[in-house]
GROMACS .gro file of C-alpha atoms in nm:
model
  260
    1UNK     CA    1   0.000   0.000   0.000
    2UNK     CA    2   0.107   0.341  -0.111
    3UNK     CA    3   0.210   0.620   0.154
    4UNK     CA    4  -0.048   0.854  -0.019
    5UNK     CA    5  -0.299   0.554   0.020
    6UNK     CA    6  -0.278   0.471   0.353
    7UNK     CA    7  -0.336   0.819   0.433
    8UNK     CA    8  -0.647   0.842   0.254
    9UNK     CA    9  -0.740   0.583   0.466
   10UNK     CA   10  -0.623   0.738   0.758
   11UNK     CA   11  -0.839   1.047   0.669
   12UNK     CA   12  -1.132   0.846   0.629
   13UNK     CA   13  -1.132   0.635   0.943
   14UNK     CA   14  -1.071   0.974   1.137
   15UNK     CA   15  -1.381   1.111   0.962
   16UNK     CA   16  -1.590   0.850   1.052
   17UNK     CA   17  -1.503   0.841   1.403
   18UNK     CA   18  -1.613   1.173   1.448
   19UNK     CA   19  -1.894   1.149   1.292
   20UNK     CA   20  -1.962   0.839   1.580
   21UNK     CA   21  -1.968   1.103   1.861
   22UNK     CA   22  -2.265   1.186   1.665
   23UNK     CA   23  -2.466   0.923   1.634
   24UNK     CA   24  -2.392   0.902   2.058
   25UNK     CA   25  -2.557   1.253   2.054
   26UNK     CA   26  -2.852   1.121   1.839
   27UNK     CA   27  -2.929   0.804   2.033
   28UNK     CA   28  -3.238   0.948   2.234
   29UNK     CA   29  -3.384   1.089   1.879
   30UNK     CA   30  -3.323   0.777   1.686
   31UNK     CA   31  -3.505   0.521   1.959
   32UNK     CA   32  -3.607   0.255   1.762
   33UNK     CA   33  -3.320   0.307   1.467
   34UNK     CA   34  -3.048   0.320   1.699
   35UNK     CA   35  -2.948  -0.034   1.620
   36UNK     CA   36  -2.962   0.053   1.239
   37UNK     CA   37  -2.763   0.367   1.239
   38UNK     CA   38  -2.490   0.229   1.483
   39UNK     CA   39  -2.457  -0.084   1.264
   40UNK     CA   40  -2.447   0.140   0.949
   41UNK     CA   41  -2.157   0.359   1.183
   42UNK     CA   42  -1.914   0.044   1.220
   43UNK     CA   43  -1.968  -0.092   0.866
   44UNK     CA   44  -1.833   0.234   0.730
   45UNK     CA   45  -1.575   0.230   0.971
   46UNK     CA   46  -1.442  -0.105   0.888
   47UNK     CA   47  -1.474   0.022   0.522
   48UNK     CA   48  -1.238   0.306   0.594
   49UNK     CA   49  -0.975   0.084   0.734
   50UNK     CA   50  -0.972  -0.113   0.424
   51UNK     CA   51  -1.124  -0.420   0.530
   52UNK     CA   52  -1.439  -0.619   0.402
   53UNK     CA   53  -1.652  -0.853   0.541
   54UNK     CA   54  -1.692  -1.178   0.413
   55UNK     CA   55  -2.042  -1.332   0.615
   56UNK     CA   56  -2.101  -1.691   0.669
   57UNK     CA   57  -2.410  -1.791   0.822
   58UNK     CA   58  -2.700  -1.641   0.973
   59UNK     CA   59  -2.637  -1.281   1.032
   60UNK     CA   60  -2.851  -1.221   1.342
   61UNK     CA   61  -2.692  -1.356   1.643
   62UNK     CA   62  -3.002  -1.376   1.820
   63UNK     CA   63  -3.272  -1.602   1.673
   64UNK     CA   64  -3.493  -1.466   1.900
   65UNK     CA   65  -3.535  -1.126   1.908
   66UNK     CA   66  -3.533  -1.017   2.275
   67UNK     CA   67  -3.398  -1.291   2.424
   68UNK     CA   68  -3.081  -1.237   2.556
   69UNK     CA   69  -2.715  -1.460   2.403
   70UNK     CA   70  -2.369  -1.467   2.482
   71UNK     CA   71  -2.170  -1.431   2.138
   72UNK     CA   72  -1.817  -1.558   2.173
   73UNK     CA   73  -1.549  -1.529   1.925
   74UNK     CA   74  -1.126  -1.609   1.877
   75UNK     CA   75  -1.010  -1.318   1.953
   76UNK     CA   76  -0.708  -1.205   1.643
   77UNK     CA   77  -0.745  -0.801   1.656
   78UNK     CA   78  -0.819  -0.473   1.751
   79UNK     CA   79  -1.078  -0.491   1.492
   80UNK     CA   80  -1.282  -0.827   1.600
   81UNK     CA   81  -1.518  -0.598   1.786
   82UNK     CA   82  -1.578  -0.368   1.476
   83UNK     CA   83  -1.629  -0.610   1.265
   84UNK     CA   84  -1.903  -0.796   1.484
   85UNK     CA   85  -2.051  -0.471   1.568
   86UNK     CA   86  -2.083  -0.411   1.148
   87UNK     CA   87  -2.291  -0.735   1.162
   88UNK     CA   88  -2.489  -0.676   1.464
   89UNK     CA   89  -2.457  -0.435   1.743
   90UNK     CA   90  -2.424  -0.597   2.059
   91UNK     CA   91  -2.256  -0.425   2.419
   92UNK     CA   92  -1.942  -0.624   2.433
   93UNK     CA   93  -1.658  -0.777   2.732
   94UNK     CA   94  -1.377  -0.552   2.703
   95UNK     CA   95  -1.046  -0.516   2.869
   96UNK     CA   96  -1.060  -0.221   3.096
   97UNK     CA   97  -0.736  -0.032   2.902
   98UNK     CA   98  -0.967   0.015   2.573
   99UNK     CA   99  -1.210   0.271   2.752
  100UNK     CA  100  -0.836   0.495   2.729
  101UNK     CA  101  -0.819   0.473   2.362
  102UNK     CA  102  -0.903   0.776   2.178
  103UNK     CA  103  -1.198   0.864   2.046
  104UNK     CA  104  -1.330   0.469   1.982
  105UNK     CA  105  -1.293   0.406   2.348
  106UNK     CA  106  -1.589   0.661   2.456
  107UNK     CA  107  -1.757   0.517   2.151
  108UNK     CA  108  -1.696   0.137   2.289
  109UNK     CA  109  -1.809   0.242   2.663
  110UNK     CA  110  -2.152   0.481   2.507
  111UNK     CA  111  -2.252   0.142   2.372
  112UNK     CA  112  -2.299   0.001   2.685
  113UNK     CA  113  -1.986  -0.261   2.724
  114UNK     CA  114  -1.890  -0.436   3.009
  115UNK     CA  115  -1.514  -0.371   3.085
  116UNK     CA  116  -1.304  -0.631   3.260
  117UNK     CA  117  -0.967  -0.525   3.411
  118UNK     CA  118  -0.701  -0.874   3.360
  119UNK     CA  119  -0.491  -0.751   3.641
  120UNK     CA  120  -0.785  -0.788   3.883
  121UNK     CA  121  -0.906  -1.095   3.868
  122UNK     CA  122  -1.102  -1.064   4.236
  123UNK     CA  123  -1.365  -0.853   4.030
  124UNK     CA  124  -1.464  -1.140   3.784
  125UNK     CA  125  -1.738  -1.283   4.031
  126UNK     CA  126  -1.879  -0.879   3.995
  127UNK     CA  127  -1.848  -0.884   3.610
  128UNK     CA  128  -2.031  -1.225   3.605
  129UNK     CA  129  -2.330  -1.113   3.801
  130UNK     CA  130  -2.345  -0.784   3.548
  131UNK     CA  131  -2.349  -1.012   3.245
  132UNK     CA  132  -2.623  -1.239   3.374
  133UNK     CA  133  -2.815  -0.936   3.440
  134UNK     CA  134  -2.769  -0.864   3.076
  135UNK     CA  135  -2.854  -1.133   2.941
  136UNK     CA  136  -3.168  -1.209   3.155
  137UNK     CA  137  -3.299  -0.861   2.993
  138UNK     CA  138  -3.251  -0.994   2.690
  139UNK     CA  139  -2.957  -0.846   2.556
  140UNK     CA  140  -2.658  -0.963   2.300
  141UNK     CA  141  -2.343  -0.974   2.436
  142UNK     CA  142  -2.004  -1.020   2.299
  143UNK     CA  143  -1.689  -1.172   2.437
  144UNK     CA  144  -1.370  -1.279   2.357
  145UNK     CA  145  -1.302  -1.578   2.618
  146UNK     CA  146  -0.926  -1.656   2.498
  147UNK     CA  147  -0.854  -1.373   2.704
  148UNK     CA  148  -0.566  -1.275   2.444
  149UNK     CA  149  -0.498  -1.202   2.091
  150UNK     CA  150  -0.386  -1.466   1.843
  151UNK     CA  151  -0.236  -1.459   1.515
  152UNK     CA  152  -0.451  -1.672   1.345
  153UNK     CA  153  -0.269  -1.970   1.247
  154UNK     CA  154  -0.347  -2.147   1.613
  155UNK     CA  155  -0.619  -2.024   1.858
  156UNK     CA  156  -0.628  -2.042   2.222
  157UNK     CA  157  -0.859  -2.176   2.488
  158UNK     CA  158  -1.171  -2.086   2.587
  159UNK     CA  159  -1.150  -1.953   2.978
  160UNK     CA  160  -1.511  -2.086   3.098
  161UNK     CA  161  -1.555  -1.796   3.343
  162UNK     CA  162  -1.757  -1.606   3.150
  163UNK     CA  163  -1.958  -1.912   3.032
  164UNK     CA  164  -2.118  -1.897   3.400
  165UNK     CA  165  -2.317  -1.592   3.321
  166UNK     CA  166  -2.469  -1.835   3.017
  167UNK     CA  167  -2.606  -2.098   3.258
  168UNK     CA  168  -2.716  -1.887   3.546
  169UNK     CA  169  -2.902  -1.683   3.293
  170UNK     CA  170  -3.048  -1.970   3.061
  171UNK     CA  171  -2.921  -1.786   2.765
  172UNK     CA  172  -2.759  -1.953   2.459
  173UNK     CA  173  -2.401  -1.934   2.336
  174UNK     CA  174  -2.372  -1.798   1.997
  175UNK     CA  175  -2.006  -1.938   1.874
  176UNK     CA  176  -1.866  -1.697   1.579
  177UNK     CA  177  -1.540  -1.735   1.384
  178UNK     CA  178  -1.313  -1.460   1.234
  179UNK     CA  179  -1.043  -1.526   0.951
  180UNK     CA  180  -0.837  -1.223   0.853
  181UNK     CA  181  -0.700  -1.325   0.486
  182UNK     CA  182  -0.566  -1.118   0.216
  183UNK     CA  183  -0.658  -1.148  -0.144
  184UNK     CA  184  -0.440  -1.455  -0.268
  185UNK     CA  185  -0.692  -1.609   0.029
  186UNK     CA  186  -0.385  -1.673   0.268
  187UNK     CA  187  -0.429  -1.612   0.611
  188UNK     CA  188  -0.350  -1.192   0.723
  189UNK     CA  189  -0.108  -1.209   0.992
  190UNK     CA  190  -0.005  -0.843   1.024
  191UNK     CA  191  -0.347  -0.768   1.101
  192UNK     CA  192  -0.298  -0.934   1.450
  193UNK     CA  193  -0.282  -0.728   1.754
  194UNK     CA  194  -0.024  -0.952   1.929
  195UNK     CA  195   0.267  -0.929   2.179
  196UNK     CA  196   0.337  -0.628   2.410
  197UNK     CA  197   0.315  -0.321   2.103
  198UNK     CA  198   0.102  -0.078   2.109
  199UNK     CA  199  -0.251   0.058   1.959
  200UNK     CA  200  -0.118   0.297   1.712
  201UNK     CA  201   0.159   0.027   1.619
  202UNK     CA  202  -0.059  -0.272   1.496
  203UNK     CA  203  -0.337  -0.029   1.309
  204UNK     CA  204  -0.045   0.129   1.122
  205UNK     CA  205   0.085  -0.238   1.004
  206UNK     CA  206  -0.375  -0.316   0.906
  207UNK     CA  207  -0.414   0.023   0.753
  208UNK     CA  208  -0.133  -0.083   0.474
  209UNK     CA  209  -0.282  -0.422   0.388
  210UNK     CA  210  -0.415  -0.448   0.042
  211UNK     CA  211  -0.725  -0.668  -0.004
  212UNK     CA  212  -0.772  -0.742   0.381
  213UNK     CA  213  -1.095  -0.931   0.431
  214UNK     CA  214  -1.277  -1.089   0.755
  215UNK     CA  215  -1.402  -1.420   0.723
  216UNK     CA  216  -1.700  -1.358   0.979
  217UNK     CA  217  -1.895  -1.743   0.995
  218UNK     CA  218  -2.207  -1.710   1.231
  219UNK     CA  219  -2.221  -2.049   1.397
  220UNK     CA  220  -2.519  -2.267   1.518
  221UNK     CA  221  -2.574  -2.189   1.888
  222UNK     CA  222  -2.509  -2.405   2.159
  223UNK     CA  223  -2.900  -2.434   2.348
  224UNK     CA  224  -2.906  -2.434   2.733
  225UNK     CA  225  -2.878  -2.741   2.866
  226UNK     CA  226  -2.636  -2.867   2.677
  227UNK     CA  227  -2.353  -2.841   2.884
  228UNK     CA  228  -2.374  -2.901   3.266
  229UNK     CA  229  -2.127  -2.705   3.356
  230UNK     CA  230  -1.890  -2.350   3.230
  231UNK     CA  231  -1.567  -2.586   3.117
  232UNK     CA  232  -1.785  -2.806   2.917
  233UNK     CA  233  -2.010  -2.517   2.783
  234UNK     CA  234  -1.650  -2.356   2.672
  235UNK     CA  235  -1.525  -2.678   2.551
  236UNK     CA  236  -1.829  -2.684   2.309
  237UNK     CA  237  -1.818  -2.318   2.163
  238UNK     CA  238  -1.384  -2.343   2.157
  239UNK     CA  239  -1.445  -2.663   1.968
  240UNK     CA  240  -1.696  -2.505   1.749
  241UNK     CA  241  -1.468  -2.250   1.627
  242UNK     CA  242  -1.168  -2.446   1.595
  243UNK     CA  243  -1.353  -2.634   1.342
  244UNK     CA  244  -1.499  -2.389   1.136
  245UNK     CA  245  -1.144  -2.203   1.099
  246UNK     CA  246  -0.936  -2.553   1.094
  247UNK     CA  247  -0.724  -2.440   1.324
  248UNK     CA  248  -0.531  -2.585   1.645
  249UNK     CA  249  -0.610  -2.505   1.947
  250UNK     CA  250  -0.251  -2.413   2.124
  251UNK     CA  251  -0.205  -2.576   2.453
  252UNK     CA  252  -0.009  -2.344   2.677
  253UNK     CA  253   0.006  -2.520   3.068
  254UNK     CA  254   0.004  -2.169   3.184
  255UNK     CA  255  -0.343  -2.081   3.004
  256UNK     CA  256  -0.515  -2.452   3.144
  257UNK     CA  257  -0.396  -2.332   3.477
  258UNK     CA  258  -0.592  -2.028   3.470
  259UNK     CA  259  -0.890  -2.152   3.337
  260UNK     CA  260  -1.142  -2.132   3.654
   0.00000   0.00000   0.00000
């Protein structure tokens, strides 16, 4: 990607982000069209970084309208939860650092996500009860529950904390899986957020990807009372995914020990 490209791009993703603060201004006059115009919001934005969405499946994550689901996803990039949100809006898990990011943080925490800080583990019980809440009113939420970023090639496992709020709430589990490829249909490594860099590091390395496009394949859901428990509820949704994207799932002895 040219210099004079990827600042085009730049330019555009800027332009829609503003515009985002207002469609937050909006929300009490658009009631009923909220849902349409914030969709609308993070199709273009994905569009301005370049990327396009390839959909597989059934694009509404809930196949019944007002009943609540947990959506869980492998978790590759900064731009999993812009890409599900140009599907279908739903309030999402996020790590507690994103609410600092500029601009798309306010955006993020405006539509209602639950933020989970990593460091503070003591609080999951808290963020458990708030989900079930959430989903008992019917809501969609999103999650990633690798806890991490991966590049793609190999995913990671799925914590079953967050699972709980599934059971107590007798909501399903809506498994999705995300491919980033580039045109020649190989799989788009650079687009990972991995490793200890930064924000502005990995969406410089995206923004010059030519022909970046995100697999998105909407996934049967797993009914309630299909697993007993949280680790076999994961199990089911990690498996789920692993198959769709015919990847591996990377056994790290550190990650099984802090599955809970």
């Amino acid at each position: 990607m040219t210099v004079f490209g990827v600042a085009l791009r730049v330019i555009a993703a800027l332009t829609v982000l503003l515009s985002g603060l207002l469609v937050v201004a909006a929300k009490p006059v658009l009631r009923g069209n909220t849902r349409h115009a914030v969709r609308r919001w993070f199709a273009c934005l994905v569009r301005a970084f370049g990327v396009r969405i390839e959909l597989h499946g059934d694009p509404k994550f809930q196949a019944t309208p007002g009943r609540g689901v947990l959506v869980v996803s492998n978790h590759v990039s900064w731009l999993d939860s812009l890409v599900l949100d140009a599907v279908q809006p739903m309030a999402m898990v996020a790590k507690s650092d994103i609410k600092g990011w500029p601009v798309l943080g306010g955006l993020i925490s405006a539509a209602g996500s639950v933020f989970i800080d990593r460091e503070r583990l003591t609080r999951l019980p808290e963020t458990v009860s708030d989900l079930t809440a959430a989903l008992r009113a019917g809501l969609a939420i999103g999650a990633n529950p690798e806890g991490t970023t991966w590049c793609g090639i190999s995913s990671g496992r799925f914590r079953p904390a967050l699972f709980q709020s599934a059971l107590d709430a007798g909501v399903p589990v809506r498994p999705v899986a995300l491919r980033y490829r580039v045109a020649d249909g190989t799989t788009a490594r650079p687009a990972a957020f991995v490793g200890p860099e930064d924000l502005v590091t990995s969406m410089r390395r995206a923004l010059r990807l030519r022909g970046l496009v995100v697999e998105v394949h909407v996934l049967p859901e797993i009914a309630p009372g299909r697993a007993e428990n949280r680790r076999d509820l994961a199990g089911l949704a990690e498996a789920a995914v692993s198959e769709a994207l015919g990847t591996t799932v990377a056994l790290h002895k550190e990650l099984d020990l802090q599955r809970a």
